[in-house]
Short mmCIF file of C-alpha atoms in Angstrom, two decimals:
data_model
loop_
_atom_site.label_atom_id
_atom_site.label_comp_id
_atom_site.label_asym_id
_atom_site.label_seq_id
_atom_site.Cartn_x
_atom_site.Cartn_y
_atom_site.Cartn_z
CA UNK R 1 2.01 -5.71 -24.05
CA UNK R 2 2.97 -8.74 -21.97
CA UNK R 3 4.96 -6.53 -19.60
CA UNK R 4 1.93 -4.27 -19.12
CA UNK R 5 -0.13 -7.35 -18.29
CA UNK R 6 2.60 -8.49 -15.89
CA UNK R 7 2.39 -5.11 -14.13
CA UNK R 8 -1.37 -5.40 -13.78
CA UNK R 9 -0.98 -8.97 -12.52
CA UNK R 10 1.52 -7.78 -9.89
CA UNK R 11 -0.98 -5.12 -8.74
CA UNK R 12 -3.76 -7.69 -8.48
CA UNK R 13 -1.63 -10.36 -6.84
CA UNK R 14 -0.10 -8.06 -4.24
CA UNK R 15 -3.57 -6.72 -3.36
CA UNK R 16 -4.96 -10.26 -3.12
CA UNK R 17 -2.12 -11.33 -0.82
CA UNK R 18 -2.69 -8.25 1.36
CA UNK R 19 -6.42 -9.01 1.51
CA UNK R 20 -5.85 -12.69 2.31
CA UNK R 21 -3.40 -11.83 5.08
CA UNK R 22 -5.46 -9.00 6.61
CA UNK R 23 -4.91 -9.15 10.35
CA UNK R 24 -1.50 -10.81 10.02
CA UNK R 25 1.66 -8.85 10.67
CA UNK R 26 2.11 -6.27 7.90
CA UNK R 27 5.54 -7.74 7.13
CA UNK R 28 3.85 -10.52 5.12
CA UNK R 29 2.04 -8.37 2.52
CA UNK R 30 4.87 -5.81 2.50
CA UNK R 31 7.57 -8.39 1.75
CA UNK R 32 5.41 -10.15 -0.84
CA UNK R 33 4.47 -6.88 -2.53
CA UNK R 34 8.06 -5.65 -2.48
CA UNK R 35 9.30 -8.89 -4.04
CA UNK R 36 6.67 -8.67 -6.79
CA UNK R 37 7.53 -5.01 -7.47
CA UNK R 38 11.23 -5.88 -7.75
CA UNK R 39 10.38 -8.71 -10.18
CA UNK R 40 8.43 -6.28 -12.36
CA UNK R 41 11.19 -3.66 -12.31
CA UNK R 42 13.76 -6.34 -13.15
CA UNK R 43 11.71 -7.57 -16.09
CA UNK R 44 11.45 -4.01 -17.42
CA UNK R 45 15.19 -3.49 -17.00
CA UNK R 46 16.20 -6.80 -18.61
CA UNK R 47 13.78 -6.72 -21.52
CA UNK R 48 14.58 -3.16 -22.48
CA UNK R 49 18.28 -3.32 -21.55
CA UNK R 50 18.13 -0.15 -19.49
CA UNK R 51 18.80 -0.13 -15.75
CA UNK R 52 17.44 3.41 -15.47
CA UNK R 53 14.02 2.13 -16.58
CA UNK R 54 14.09 -0.45 -13.80
CA UNK R 55 14.91 2.26 -11.26
CA UNK R 56 12.21 4.50 -12.72
CA UNK R 57 9.70 1.65 -12.38
CA UNK R 58 10.30 1.65 -8.61
CA UNK R 59 8.55 5.04 -8.22
CA UNK R 60 5.11 3.68 -9.19
CA UNK R 61 6.02 0.55 -7.24
CA UNK R 62 5.78 2.62 -4.05
CA UNK R 63 2.20 3.53 -4.94
CA UNK R 64 1.41 -0.11 -5.68
CA UNK R 65 3.01 -1.31 -2.46
CA UNK R 66 1.39 1.25 -0.16
CA UNK R 67 -1.95 1.01 -1.93
CA UNK R 68 -2.15 -2.77 -1.82
CA UNK R 69 -0.97 -3.12 1.79
CA UNK R 70 -3.30 -0.41 3.13
CA UNK R 71 -6.31 -1.08 0.88
CA UNK R 72 -7.20 -4.51 2.27
CA UNK R 73 -7.63 -3.69 5.99
CA UNK R 74 -9.40 -0.43 5.23
CA UNK R 75 -11.77 -2.15 2.79
CA UNK R 76 -12.52 -4.80 5.40
CA UNK R 77 -13.34 -2.15 8.00
CA UNK R 78 -15.51 -0.20 5.56
CA UNK R 79 -17.36 -3.36 4.53
CA UNK R 80 -18.08 -4.99 7.86
CA UNK R 81 -16.75 -2.59 10.51
CA UNK R 82 -18.95 -1.44 13.37
CA UNK R 83 -18.94 2.27 14.21
CA UNK R 84 -18.61 3.11 17.88
CA UNK R 85 -18.26 6.42 19.64
CA UNK R 86 -15.58 6.09 22.29
CA UNK R 87 -13.62 8.18 24.76
CA UNK R 88 -9.90 7.89 25.42
CA UNK R 89 -9.44 6.92 29.08
CA UNK R 90 -5.76 5.94 29.22
CA UNK R 91 -2.61 5.95 27.13
CA UNK R 92 0.54 3.85 27.35
CA UNK R 93 3.59 5.19 25.53
CA UNK R 94 6.60 3.03 24.72
CA UNK R 95 9.02 4.88 22.47
CA UNK R 96 6.92 6.12 19.57
CA UNK R 97 4.14 3.57 20.05
CA UNK R 98 1.01 4.94 21.70
CA UNK R 99 -1.68 2.51 22.90
CA UNK R 100 -4.90 4.34 23.73
CA UNK R 101 -7.40 2.56 26.00
CA UNK R 102 -10.94 3.29 24.82
CA UNK R 103 -14.31 3.26 26.59
CA UNK R 104 -17.53 2.94 24.63
CA UNK R 105 -21.17 3.00 25.71
CA UNK R 106 -20.96 -0.65 26.80
CA UNK R 107 -17.72 -0.26 28.75
CA UNK R 108 -14.03 -0.50 27.89
CA UNK R 109 -13.05 -1.93 24.53
CA UNK R 110 -10.84 -5.02 24.55
CA UNK R 111 -8.60 -3.61 21.84
CA UNK R 112 -6.57 -0.40 22.10
CA UNK R 113 -6.16 2.19 19.37
CA UNK R 114 -2.51 1.96 18.32
CA UNK R 115 -0.61 4.93 16.92
CA UNK R 116 3.01 4.71 15.82
CA UNK R 117 4.72 8.08 15.61
CA UNK R 118 5.69 11.08 17.65
CA UNK R 119 2.50 13.19 17.56
CA UNK R 120 -0.70 11.11 17.70
CA UNK R 121 -3.13 14.04 17.85
CA UNK R 122 -5.19 12.28 20.53
CA UNK R 123 -5.37 13.22 24.20
CA UNK R 124 -6.98 11.79 27.32
CA UNK R 125 -10.67 12.60 27.39
CA UNK R 126 -11.03 13.03 23.61
CA UNK R 127 -14.05 11.41 22.01
CA UNK R 128 -13.88 9.89 18.56
CA UNK R 129 -15.58 7.37 16.34
CA UNK R 130 -13.74 4.13 15.63
CA UNK R 131 -14.41 1.22 13.31
CA UNK R 132 -14.04 -2.21 14.88
CA UNK R 133 -13.99 -5.52 13.06
CA UNK R 134 -16.64 -7.82 14.58
CA UNK R 135 -14.52 -10.84 13.60
CA UNK R 136 -11.47 -9.34 15.33
CA UNK R 137 -9.22 -9.90 12.31
CA UNK R 138 -8.37 -6.28 11.49
CA UNK R 139 -7.28 -3.86 14.24
CA UNK R 140 -9.64 -1.03 15.03
CA UNK R 141 -8.99 2.36 13.47
CA UNK R 142 -10.17 5.93 13.77
CA UNK R 143 -13.16 6.11 11.39
CA UNK R 144 -11.97 9.48 10.03
CA UNK R 145 -8.70 7.91 8.87
CA UNK R 146 -10.18 4.92 7.03
CA UNK R 147 -10.16 5.65 3.30
CA UNK R 148 -10.05 2.63 1.04
CA UNK R 149 -10.88 4.78 -2.00
CA UNK R 150 -7.68 6.74 -1.47
CA UNK R 151 -5.69 3.50 -1.41
CA UNK R 152 -7.49 2.37 -4.56
CA UNK R 153 -6.41 5.63 -6.22
CA UNK R 154 -2.81 4.90 -5.15
CA UNK R 155 -3.07 1.45 -6.75
CA UNK R 156 -4.48 2.95 -9.94
CA UNK R 157 -1.70 5.57 -10.08
CA UNK R 158 0.93 2.88 -9.62
CA UNK R 159 -0.60 0.72 -12.35
CA UNK R 160 -0.87 3.73 -14.68
CA UNK R 161 2.74 4.68 -13.97
CA UNK R 162 3.94 1.19 -14.77
CA UNK R 163 1.88 1.16 -17.97
CA UNK R 164 3.37 4.47 -19.13
CA UNK R 165 6.92 3.35 -18.30
CA UNK R 166 6.42 0.05 -20.10
CA UNK R 167 4.96 1.69 -23.20
CA UNK R 168 7.75 4.27 -23.29
CA UNK R 169 10.32 1.52 -22.88
CA UNK R 170 8.73 -0.41 -25.74
CA UNK R 171 8.80 2.67 -27.92
CA UNK R 172 12.44 3.26 -26.97
CA UNK R 173 13.28 -0.33 -27.95
CA UNK R 174 11.45 0.03 -31.25
CA UNK R 175 13.35 3.23 -32.12
CA UNK R 176 16.70 1.67 -31.14
CA UNK R 177 16.04 -1.41 -33.30
CA UNK R 178 14.94 0.76 -36.25
CA UNK R 179 18.19 2.70 -36.03
CA UNK R 180 20.15 -0.55 -35.91
CA UNK R 181 21.30 -0.13 -32.31
CA UNK R 182 21.20 -3.67 -30.95
CA UNK R 183 24.03 -3.26 -28.47
CA UNK R 184 23.54 -4.22 -24.85
CA UNK R 185 24.25 -0.78 -23.49
CA UNK R 186 22.80 -0.61 -19.98
CA UNK R 187 21.99 3.08 -20.24
#
């Protein structure tokens, strides 16, 4: 039960760090979340003497990591973001980074819409609705792509996955002890 509580604490802590560092480089919440996920997986592996359980615990860790890192900025934008209809007036491409210059009703926006990837789906002259943070902490995003509920679902799936893995590992340990198998076999 303590390992289940540890998993839930990791989910909460990684989300809190991501929320507290919203607007900072994403390397901060990613590295913190990754370290916490590795700690959880290591605890599962050591306590249940099975490396495969630790590796299996890394699958839900991806949901926890992505959910916690993406949830915070999207929740901030949904909570206090200002909707603006804008038009794309310019684009600067450097490698796979696209910086779209936007013009709203009151003139050009100070902040560009950034897209990292090969096919942004935006073109010059397109109009779209963006969410901007009035405090300027979180970068603006396309309003259609902001979905904090989806990230919350990812967090819940990760937490549920860890709970199932931990309970199965506990059951496995109980069965092994009942059969008198106390060896330290890694598999």
